[in-house]
Short mmCIF file of C-alpha atoms in Angstrom, two decimals:
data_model
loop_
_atom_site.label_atom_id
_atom_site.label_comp_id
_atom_site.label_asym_id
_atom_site.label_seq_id
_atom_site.Cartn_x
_atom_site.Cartn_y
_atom_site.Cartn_z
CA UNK A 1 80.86 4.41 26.54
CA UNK A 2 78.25 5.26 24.04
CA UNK A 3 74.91 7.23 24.61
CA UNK A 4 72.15 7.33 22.62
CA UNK A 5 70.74 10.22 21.00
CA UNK A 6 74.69 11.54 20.15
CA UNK A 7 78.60 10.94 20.76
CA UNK A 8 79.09 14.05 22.63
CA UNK A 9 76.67 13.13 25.75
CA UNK A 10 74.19 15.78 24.61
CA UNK A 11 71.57 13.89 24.75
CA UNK A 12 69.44 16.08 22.23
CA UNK A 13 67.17 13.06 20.47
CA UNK A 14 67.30 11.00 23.52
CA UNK A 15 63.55 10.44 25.03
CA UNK A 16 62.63 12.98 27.55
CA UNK A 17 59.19 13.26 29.56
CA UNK A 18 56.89 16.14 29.24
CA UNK A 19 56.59 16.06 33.36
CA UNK A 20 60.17 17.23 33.33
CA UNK A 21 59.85 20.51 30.39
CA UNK A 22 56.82 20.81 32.15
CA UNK A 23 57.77 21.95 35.64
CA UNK A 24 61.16 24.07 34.01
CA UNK A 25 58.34 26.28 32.56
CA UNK A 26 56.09 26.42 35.43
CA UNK A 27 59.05 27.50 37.92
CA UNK A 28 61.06 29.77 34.94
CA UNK A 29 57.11 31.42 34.51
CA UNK A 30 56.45 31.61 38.20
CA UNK A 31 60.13 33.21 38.62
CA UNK A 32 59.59 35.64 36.11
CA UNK A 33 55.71 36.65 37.53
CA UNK A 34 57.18 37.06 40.78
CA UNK A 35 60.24 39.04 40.05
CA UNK A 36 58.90 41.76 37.86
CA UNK A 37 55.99 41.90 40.36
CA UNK A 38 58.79 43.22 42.42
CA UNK A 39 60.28 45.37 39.98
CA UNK A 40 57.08 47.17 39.05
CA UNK A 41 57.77 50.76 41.02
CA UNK A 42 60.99 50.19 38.61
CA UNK A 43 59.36 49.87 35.34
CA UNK A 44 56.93 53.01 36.44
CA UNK A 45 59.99 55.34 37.54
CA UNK A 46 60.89 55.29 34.28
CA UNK A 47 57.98 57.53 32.90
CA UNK A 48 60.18 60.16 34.63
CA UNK A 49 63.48 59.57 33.49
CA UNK A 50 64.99 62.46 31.39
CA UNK A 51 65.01 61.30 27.61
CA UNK A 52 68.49 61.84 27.20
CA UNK A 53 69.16 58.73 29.35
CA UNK A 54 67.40 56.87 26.87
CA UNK A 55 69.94 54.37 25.53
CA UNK A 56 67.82 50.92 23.88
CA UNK A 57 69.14 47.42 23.70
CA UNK A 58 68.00 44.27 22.92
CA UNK A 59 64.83 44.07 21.17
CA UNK A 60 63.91 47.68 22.21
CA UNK A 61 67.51 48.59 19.92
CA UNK A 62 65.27 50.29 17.01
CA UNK A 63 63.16 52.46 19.76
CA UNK A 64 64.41 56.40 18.66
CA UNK A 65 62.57 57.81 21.94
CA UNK A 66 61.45 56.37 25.19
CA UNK A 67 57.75 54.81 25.52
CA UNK A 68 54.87 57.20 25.87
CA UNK A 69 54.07 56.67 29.68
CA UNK A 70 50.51 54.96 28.61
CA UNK A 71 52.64 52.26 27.18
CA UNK A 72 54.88 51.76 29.99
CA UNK A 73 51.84 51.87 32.45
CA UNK A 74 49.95 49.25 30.01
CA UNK A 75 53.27 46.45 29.57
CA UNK A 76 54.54 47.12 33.08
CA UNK A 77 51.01 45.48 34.62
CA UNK A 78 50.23 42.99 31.76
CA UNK A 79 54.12 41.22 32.35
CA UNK A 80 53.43 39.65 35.33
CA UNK A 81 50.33 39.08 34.37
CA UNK A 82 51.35 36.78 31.43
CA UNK A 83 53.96 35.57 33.58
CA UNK A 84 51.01 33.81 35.61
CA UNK A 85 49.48 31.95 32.32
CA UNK A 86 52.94 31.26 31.30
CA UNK A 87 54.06 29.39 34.52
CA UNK A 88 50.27 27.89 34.89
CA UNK A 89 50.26 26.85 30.81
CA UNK A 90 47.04 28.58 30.14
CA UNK A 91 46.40 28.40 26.37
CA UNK A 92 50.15 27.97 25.58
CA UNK A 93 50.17 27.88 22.09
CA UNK A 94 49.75 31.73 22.15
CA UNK A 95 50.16 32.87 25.84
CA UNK A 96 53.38 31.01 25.55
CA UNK A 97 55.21 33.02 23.09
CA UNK A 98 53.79 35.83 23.64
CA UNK A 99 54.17 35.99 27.19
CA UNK A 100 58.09 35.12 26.38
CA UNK A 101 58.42 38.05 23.99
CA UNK A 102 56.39 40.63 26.57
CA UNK A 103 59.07 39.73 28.96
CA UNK A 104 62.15 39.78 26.81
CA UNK A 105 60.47 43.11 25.66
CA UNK A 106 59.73 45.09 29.09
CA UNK A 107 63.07 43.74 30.29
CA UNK A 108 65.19 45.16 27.77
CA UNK A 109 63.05 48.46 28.07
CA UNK A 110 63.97 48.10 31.70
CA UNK A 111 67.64 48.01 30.63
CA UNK A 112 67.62 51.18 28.41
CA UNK A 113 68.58 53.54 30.68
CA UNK A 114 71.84 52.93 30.94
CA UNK A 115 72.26 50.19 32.97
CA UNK A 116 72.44 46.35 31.96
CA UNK A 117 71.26 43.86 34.49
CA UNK A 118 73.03 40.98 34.22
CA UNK A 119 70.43 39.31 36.70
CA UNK A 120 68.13 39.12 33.95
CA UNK A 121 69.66 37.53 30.68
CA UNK A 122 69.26 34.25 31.21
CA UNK A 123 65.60 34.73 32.77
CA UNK A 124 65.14 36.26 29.09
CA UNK A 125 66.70 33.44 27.41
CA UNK A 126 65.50 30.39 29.11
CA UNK A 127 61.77 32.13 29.15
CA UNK A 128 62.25 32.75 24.99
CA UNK A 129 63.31 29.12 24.52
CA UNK A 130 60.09 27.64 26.52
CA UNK A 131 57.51 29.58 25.34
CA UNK A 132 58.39 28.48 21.72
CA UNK A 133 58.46 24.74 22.53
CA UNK A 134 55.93 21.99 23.69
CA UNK A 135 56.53 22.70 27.25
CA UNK A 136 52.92 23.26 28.22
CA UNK A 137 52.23 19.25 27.44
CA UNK A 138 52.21 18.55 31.20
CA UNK A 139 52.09 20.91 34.41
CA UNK A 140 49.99 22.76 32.80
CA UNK A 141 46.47 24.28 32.82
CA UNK A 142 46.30 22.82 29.00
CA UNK A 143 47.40 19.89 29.61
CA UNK A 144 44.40 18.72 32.43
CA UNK A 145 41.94 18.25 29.59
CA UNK A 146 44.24 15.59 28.09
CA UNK A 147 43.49 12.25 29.41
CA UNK A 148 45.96 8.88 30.04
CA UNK A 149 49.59 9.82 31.80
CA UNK A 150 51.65 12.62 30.40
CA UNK A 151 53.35 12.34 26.99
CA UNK A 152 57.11 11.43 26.28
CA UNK A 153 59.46 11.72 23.44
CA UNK A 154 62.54 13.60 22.22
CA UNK A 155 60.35 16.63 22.06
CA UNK A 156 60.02 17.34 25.52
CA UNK A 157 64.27 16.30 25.97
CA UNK A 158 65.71 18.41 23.36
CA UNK A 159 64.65 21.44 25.08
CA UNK A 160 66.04 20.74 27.93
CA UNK A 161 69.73 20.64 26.63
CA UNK A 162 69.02 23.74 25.02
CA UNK A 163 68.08 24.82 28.26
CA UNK A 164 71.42 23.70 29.53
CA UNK A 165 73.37 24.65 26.86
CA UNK A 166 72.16 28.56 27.25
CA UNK A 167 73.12 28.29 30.89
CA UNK A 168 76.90 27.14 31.01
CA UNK A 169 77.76 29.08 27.45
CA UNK A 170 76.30 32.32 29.63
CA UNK A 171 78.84 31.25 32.21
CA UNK A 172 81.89 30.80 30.01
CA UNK A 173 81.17 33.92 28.76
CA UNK A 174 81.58 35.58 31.81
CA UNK A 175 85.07 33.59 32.18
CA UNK A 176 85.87 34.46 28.96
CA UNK A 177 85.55 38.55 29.76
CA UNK A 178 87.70 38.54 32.13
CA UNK A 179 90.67 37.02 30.16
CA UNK A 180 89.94 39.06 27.06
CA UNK A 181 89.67 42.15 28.92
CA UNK A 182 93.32 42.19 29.97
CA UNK A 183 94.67 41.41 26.64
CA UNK A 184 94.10 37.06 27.43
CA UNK A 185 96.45 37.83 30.79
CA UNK A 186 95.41 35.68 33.67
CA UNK A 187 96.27 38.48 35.84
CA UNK A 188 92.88 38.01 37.35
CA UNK A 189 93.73 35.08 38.57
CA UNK A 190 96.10 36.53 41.31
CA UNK A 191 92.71 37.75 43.13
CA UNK A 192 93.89 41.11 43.38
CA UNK A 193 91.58 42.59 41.02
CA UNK A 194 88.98 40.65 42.50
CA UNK A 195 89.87 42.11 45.62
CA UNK A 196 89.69 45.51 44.11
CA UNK A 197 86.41 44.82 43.15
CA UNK A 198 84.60 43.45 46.01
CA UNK A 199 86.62 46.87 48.15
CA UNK A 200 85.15 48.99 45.60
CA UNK A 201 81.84 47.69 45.29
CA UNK A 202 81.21 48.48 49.02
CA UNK A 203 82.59 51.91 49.10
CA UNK A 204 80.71 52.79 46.23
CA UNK A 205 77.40 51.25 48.01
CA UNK A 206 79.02 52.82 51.52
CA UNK A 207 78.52 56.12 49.31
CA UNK A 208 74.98 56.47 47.94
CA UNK A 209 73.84 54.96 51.82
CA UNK A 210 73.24 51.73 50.65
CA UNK A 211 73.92 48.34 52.62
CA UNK A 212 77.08 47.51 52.24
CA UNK A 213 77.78 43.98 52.19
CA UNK A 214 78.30 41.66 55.66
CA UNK A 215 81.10 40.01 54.40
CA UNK A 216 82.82 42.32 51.98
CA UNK A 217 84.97 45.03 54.41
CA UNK A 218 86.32 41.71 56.22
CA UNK A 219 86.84 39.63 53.57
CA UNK A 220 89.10 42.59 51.80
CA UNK A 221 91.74 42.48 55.10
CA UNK A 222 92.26 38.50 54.41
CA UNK A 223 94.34 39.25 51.00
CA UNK A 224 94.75 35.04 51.03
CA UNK A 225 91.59 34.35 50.41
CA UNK A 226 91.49 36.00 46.71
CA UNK A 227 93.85 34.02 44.77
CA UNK A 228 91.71 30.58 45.78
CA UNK A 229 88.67 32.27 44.84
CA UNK A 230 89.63 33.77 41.82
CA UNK A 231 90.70 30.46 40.65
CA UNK A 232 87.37 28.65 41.61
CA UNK A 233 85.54 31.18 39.79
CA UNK A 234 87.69 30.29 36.67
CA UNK A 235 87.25 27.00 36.94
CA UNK A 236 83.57 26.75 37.16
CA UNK A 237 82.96 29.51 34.53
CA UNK A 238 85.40 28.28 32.23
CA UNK A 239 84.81 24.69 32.79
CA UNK A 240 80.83 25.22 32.95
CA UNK A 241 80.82 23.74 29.19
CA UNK A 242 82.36 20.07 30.80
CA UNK A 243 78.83 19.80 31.88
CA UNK A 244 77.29 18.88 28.37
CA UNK A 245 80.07 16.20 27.74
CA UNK A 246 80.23 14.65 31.66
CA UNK A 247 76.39 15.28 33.14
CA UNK A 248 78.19 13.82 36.57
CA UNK A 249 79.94 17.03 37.09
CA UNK A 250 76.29 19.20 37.16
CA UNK A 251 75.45 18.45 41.01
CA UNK A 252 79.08 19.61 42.00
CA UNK A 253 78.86 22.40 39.56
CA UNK A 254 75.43 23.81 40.70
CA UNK A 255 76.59 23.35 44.11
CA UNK A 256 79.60 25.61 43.11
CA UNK A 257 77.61 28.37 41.14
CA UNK A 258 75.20 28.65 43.56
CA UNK A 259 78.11 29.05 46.20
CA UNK A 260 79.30 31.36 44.21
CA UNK A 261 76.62 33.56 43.89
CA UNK A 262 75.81 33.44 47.18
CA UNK A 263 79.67 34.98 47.73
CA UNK A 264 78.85 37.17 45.78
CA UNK A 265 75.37 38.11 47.75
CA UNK A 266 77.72 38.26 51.08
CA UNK A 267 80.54 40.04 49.85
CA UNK A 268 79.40 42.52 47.66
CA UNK A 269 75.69 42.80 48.31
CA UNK A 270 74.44 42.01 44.43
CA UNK A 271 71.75 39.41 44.48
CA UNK A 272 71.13 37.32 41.42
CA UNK A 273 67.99 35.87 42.42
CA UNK A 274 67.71 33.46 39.56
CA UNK A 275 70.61 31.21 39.80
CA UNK A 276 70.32 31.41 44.22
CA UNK A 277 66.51 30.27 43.67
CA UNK A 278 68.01 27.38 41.67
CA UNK A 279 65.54 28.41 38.97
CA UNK A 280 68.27 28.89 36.40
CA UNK A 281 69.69 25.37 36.65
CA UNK A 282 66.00 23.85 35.53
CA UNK A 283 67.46 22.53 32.27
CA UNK A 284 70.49 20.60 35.06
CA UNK A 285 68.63 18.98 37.31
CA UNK A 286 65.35 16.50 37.71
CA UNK A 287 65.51 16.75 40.88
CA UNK A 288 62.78 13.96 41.45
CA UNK A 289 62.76 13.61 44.91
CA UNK A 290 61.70 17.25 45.68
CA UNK A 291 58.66 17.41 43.01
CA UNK A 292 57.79 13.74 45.05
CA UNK A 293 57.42 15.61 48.23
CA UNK A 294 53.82 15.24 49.42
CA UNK A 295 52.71 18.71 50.03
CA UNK A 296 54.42 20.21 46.90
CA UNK A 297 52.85 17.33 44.68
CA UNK A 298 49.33 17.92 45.92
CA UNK A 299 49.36 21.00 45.21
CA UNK A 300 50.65 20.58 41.68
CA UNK A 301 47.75 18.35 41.32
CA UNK A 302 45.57 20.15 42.50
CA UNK A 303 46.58 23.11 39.84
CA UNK A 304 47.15 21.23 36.99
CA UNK A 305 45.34 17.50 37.20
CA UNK A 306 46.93 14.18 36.38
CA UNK A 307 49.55 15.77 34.00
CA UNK A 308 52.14 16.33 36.73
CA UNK A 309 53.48 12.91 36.81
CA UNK A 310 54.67 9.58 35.32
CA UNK A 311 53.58 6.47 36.13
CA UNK A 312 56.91 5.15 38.24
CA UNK A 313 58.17 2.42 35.67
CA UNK A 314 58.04 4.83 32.43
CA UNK A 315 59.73 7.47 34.87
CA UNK A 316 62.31 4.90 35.53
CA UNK A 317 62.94 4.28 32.06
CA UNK A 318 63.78 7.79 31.04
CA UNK A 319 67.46 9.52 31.20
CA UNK A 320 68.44 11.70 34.32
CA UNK A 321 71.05 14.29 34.76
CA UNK A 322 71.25 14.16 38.33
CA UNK B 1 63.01 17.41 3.28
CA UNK B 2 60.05 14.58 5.07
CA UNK B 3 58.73 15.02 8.60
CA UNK B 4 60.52 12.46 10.20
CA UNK B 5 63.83 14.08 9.29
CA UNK B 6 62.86 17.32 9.58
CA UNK B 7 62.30 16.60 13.28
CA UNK B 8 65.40 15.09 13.53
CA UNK B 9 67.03 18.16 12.53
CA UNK B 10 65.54 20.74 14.55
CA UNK B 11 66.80 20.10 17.48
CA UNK B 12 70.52 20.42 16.60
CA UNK B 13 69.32 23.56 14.95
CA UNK B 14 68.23 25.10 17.46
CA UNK B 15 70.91 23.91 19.53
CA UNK B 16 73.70 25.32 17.44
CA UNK B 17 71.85 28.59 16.78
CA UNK B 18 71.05 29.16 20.62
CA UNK B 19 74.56 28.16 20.99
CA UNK B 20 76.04 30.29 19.01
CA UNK B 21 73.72 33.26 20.02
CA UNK B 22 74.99 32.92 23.38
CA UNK B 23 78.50 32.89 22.06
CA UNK B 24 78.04 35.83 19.66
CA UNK B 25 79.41 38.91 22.11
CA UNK B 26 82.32 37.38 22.42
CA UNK B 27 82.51 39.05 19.04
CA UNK B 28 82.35 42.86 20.70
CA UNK B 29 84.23 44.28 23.32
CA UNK B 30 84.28 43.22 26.44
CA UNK B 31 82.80 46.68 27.93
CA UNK B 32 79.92 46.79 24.45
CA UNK B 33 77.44 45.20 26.88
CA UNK B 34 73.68 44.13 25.48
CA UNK B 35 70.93 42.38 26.65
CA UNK B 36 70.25 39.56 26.98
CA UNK B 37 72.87 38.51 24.91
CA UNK B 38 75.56 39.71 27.53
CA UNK B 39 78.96 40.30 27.07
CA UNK B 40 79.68 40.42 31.27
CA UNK B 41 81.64 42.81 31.99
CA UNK B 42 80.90 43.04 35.71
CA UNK B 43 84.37 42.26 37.49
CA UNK B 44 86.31 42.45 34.44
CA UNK B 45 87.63 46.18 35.25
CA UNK B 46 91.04 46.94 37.74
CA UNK B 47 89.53 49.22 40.55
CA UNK B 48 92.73 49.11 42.28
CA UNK B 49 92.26 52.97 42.07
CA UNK B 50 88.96 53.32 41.00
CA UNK B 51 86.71 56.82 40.21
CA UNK B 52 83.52 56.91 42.68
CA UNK B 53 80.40 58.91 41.08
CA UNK B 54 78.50 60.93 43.91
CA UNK B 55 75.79 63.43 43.99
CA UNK B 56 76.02 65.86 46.95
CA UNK B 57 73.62 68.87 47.63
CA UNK B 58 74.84 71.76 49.15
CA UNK B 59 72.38 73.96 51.11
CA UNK B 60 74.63 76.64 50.97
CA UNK B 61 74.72 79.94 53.97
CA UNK B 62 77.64 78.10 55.37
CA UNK B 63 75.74 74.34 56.12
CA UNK B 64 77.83 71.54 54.97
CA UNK B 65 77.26 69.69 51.93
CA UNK B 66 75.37 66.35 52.10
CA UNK B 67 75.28 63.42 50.16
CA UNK B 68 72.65 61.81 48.01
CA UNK B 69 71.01 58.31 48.03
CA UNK B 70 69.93 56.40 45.52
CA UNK B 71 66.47 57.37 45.72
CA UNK B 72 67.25 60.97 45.28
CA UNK B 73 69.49 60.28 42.04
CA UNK B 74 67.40 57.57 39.86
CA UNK B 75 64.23 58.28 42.22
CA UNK B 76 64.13 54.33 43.04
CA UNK B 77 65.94 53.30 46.02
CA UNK B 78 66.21 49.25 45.21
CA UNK B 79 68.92 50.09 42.87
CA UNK B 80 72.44 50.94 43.96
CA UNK B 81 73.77 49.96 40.25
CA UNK B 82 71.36 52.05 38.34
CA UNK B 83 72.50 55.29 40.21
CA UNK B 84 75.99 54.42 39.82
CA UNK B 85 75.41 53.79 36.08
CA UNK B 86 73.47 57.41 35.82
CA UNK B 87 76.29 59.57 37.05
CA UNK B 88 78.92 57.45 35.56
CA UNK B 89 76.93 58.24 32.21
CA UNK B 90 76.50 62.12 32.69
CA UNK B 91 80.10 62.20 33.38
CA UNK B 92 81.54 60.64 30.25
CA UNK B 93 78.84 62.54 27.93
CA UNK B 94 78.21 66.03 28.06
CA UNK B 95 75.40 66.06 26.91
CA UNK B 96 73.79 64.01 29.33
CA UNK B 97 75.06 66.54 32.38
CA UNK B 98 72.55 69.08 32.36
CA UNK B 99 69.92 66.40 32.15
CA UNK B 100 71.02 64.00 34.83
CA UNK B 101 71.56 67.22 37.46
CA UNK B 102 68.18 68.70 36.63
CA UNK B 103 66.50 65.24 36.80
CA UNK B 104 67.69 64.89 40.50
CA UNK B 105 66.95 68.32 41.59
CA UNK B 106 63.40 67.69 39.94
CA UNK B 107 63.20 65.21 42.46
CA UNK B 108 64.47 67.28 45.45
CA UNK B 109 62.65 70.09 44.64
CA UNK B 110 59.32 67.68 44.92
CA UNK B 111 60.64 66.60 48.00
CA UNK B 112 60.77 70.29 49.47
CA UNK B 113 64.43 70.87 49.56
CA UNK B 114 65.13 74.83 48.76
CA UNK B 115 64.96 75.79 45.21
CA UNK B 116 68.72 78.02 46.42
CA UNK B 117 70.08 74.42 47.40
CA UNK B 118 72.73 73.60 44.37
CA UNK B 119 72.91 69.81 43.37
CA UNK B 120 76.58 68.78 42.49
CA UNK B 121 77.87 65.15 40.38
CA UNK B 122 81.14 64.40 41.39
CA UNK B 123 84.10 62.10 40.49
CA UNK B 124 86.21 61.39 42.54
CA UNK B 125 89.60 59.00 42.57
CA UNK B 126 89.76 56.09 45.58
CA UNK B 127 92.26 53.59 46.58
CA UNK B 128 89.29 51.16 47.91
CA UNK B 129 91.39 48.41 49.50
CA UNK B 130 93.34 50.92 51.40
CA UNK B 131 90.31 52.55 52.38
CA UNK B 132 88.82 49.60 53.80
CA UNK B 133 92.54 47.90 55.29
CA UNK B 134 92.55 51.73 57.35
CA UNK B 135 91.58 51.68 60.75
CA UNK B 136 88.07 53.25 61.72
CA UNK B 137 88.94 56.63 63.02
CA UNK B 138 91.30 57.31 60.25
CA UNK B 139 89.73 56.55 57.18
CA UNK B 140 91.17 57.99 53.85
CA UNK B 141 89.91 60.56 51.73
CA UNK B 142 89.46 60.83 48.19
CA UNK B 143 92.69 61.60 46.27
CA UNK B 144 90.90 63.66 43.73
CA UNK B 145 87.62 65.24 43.77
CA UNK B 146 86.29 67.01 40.63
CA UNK B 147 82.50 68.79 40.13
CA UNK B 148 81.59 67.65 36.87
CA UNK B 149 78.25 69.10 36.87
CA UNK B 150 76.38 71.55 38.93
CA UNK B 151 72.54 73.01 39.18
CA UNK B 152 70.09 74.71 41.25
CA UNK B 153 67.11 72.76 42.86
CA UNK B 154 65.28 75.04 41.64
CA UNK B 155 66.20 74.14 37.98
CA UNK B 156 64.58 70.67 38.35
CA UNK B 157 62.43 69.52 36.10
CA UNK B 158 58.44 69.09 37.33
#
């Protein structure tokens, strides 16, 4: 069957609705406000790390020395800060991008000491991607000055599929490492490397007096268990891409990924906040229902005026993914 | 190139370039991490026997040796990973020894520990699933235990 807008089921010039871009920003902005609110004492220690640590990435990869502490003080407050104005659309056409680039900038500071946090690339991605589109033309501070119903058109779609697009090619990529890292072997799929891991992850927690994981210690004595679940890992990392050609495989997939990283949570204590919050999977799912619910949609109106919804027969027109 | 097509365009654009953004580290090696354009390496390595980075202080006049948390290592405690990935550095660059040891007995020295106290990194070589399939009272010890970098508290930076 054909679909408009491409052959491949991309859907990139297929109408979208602004509601829809709209409320991926405002929970990617309000994701990222509240997260590095948590990680400020972070940001700070790092004033005190030795210089020698110093090892830049990303777009702090041309930084010879570490910040002077003035600096880290000054971007380590205004981040969450501009997190706020991005999630509540305040004067997007700058806060937007800029906001995007403070984050993608005090994040990779955050991760030049050493160690990467894979937690945080696709925050960094998705946030990069919004703040340079029209996603601020509904659910949005902006957009309550704007009379008539919220606007629609391939602009606010296309950026959605992007949005998509980042988030399963992320995921291959992580199925992809661990076949190229043992020469394209599929000895991982055996599960006894995976078992390795999750053993070693809580002794080396077990050692520095850190919680080790609930699940881990007990799930390493059921050696049966790691074969099935290195296989489902595969399949939903390697087969995340299916998702752009067959959108009826994204419910079962989320349901997977999330599953998956709540394993992870259980068994080896590493929380990846963004994809358990379901904030990663904004560019998936419409999830109608939920922004419908009467509590959550008064207050959304109450932030950000009339732009929050459709009338019901345009919104019934439009394309869903789930 | 008119407006109308121009729109048309950028979408795929953008598409292929995010796409192939995304796709670019599978041009490095698997352990050449970046961010955010991640290679993700977490998981990838065997730890059937895997080396275990520690920092232990030892009081010295005969007390055992104790040792450290997170907190005392990268002075944050939320992160497990970070301290891991600062003694795993230190021990696979020289250079970054010295640092790393006196940066933690900075830190213990502000917390009142005695500037005599010596701060120790340590590898040392694990069978993890056999430690964890051993029964409680009989847990295993580390195969191999090497001091890779030693210092006085009272060396610590201020």
């Amino acid at each position: 069957m054909s679909r408009p807008g491409g052959p491949w089921g991309l859907g990139l010039m297929r109408p979208g609705c602004a509601v829809d871009l709209g409320r991926a920003r405002f929970w990617v902005g309000l994701f990222a406000a509240i997260y590095i609110s948590t990680r400020i004492p972070t940001l700070l220690s790092q004033i005190h790390v030795d210089p020698a640590r110093f090892d830049p990435v990303g777009l702090c990869a041309w930084l010879p020395r570490p910040l002077h502490p003035a600096t880290v003080w000054a971007q380590s407050l205004l981040v969450p800060l501009a997190s706020v104005a991005f999630a509540l659309g305040w004067r997007f056409r700058v806060v937007g991008p800029a906001a995007a680039l403070l984050v993608a900038w005090t994040l990779s500071y955050r991760n030049s000491f050493g160690m990467v946090f894979h937690t945080e690339n696709l925050l960094v991605l998705h946030m990069l991607l919004l703040g340079f589109t029209r996603s601020a033309d509904a659910w949005s501070w902006d957009a309550r000055r704007r009379e008539g119903p919220p606007p629609h058109g391939s602009d606010y779609q296309w950026p959605l599929r992007v949005l998509a697009t980042i988030t399963v090619l992320s995921y291959l990529v992580a199925g992809l490492a661990k076949l190229r890292y043992g020469g394209w072997s599929i000895h991982w799929l055996d599960g006894d490397l995976l078992r390795a891991q999750v053993a070693f992850d809580n002794l080396r927690k077990e050692a520095l007096d850190h919680i080790v994981a609930p699940l881990g210690p007990w799930l390493v004595r059921r050696e049966a268990v790691f074969p099935i679940l290195a296989w489902a890992t595969m399949l939903l990392e390697l087969g995340a891409p299916l998702l752009l050609l067959w959108p009826r495989l994204v419910r079962p997939w989320v349901l997977g990924v999330w599953g998956f990283h709540l394993g992870v949570l259980l068994t080896m204590a590493i929380l990846f906040p963004y994809p358990l919050t379901g904030v990663a999977f904004v560019g998936l799912l419409r999830c109608d229902r939920l922004w419908r619910w009467t509590p959550l949609r008064r207050l959304a109106e109450r932030a950000f005026g009339e732009s929050v919804e459709l009338p019901r027969d345009e919104v019934s027109a439009l394309p869903s993914l789930c | 190139m008119d407006h109308a097509a121009e729109r048309r365009w950028l979408p795929w654009l953008v598409w292929v370039g995010s796409a192939l953004l995304v796709l670019s580290p599978l041009r490095r090696e698997v352990m050449e991490d970046d961010f955010p354009l991640s290679t993700y390496p977490m998981f990838v390595e065997s730890r059937l026997r895997a080396k275990l980075h520690r920092a232990y202080l030892d009081p010295g006049e005969g007390q055992a040796r104790r040792r450290l948390d997170t907190s005392a290592i990268v002075g944050d405690a939320q992160e497990p990973m970070a301290a891991v990935m600062a003694l795993m550095r230190a021990a696979s660059h020289k250079r970054l020894r010295a640092p790393t040891c006196r940066e933690i007995a900075g830190r213990l020295r502000a917390a009142g520990e005695s500037p005599e106290a010596e701060v120790q990194l340590v590898v040392e070589s694990w069978e993890p699933i056999a430690y964890y399939m051993a029964e409680a009272d009989a847990l295993p010890a580390p195969a191999e235990s090497r001091i890779f970098a030693r210092c006085r508290v009272g060396e610590g930076a201020r």
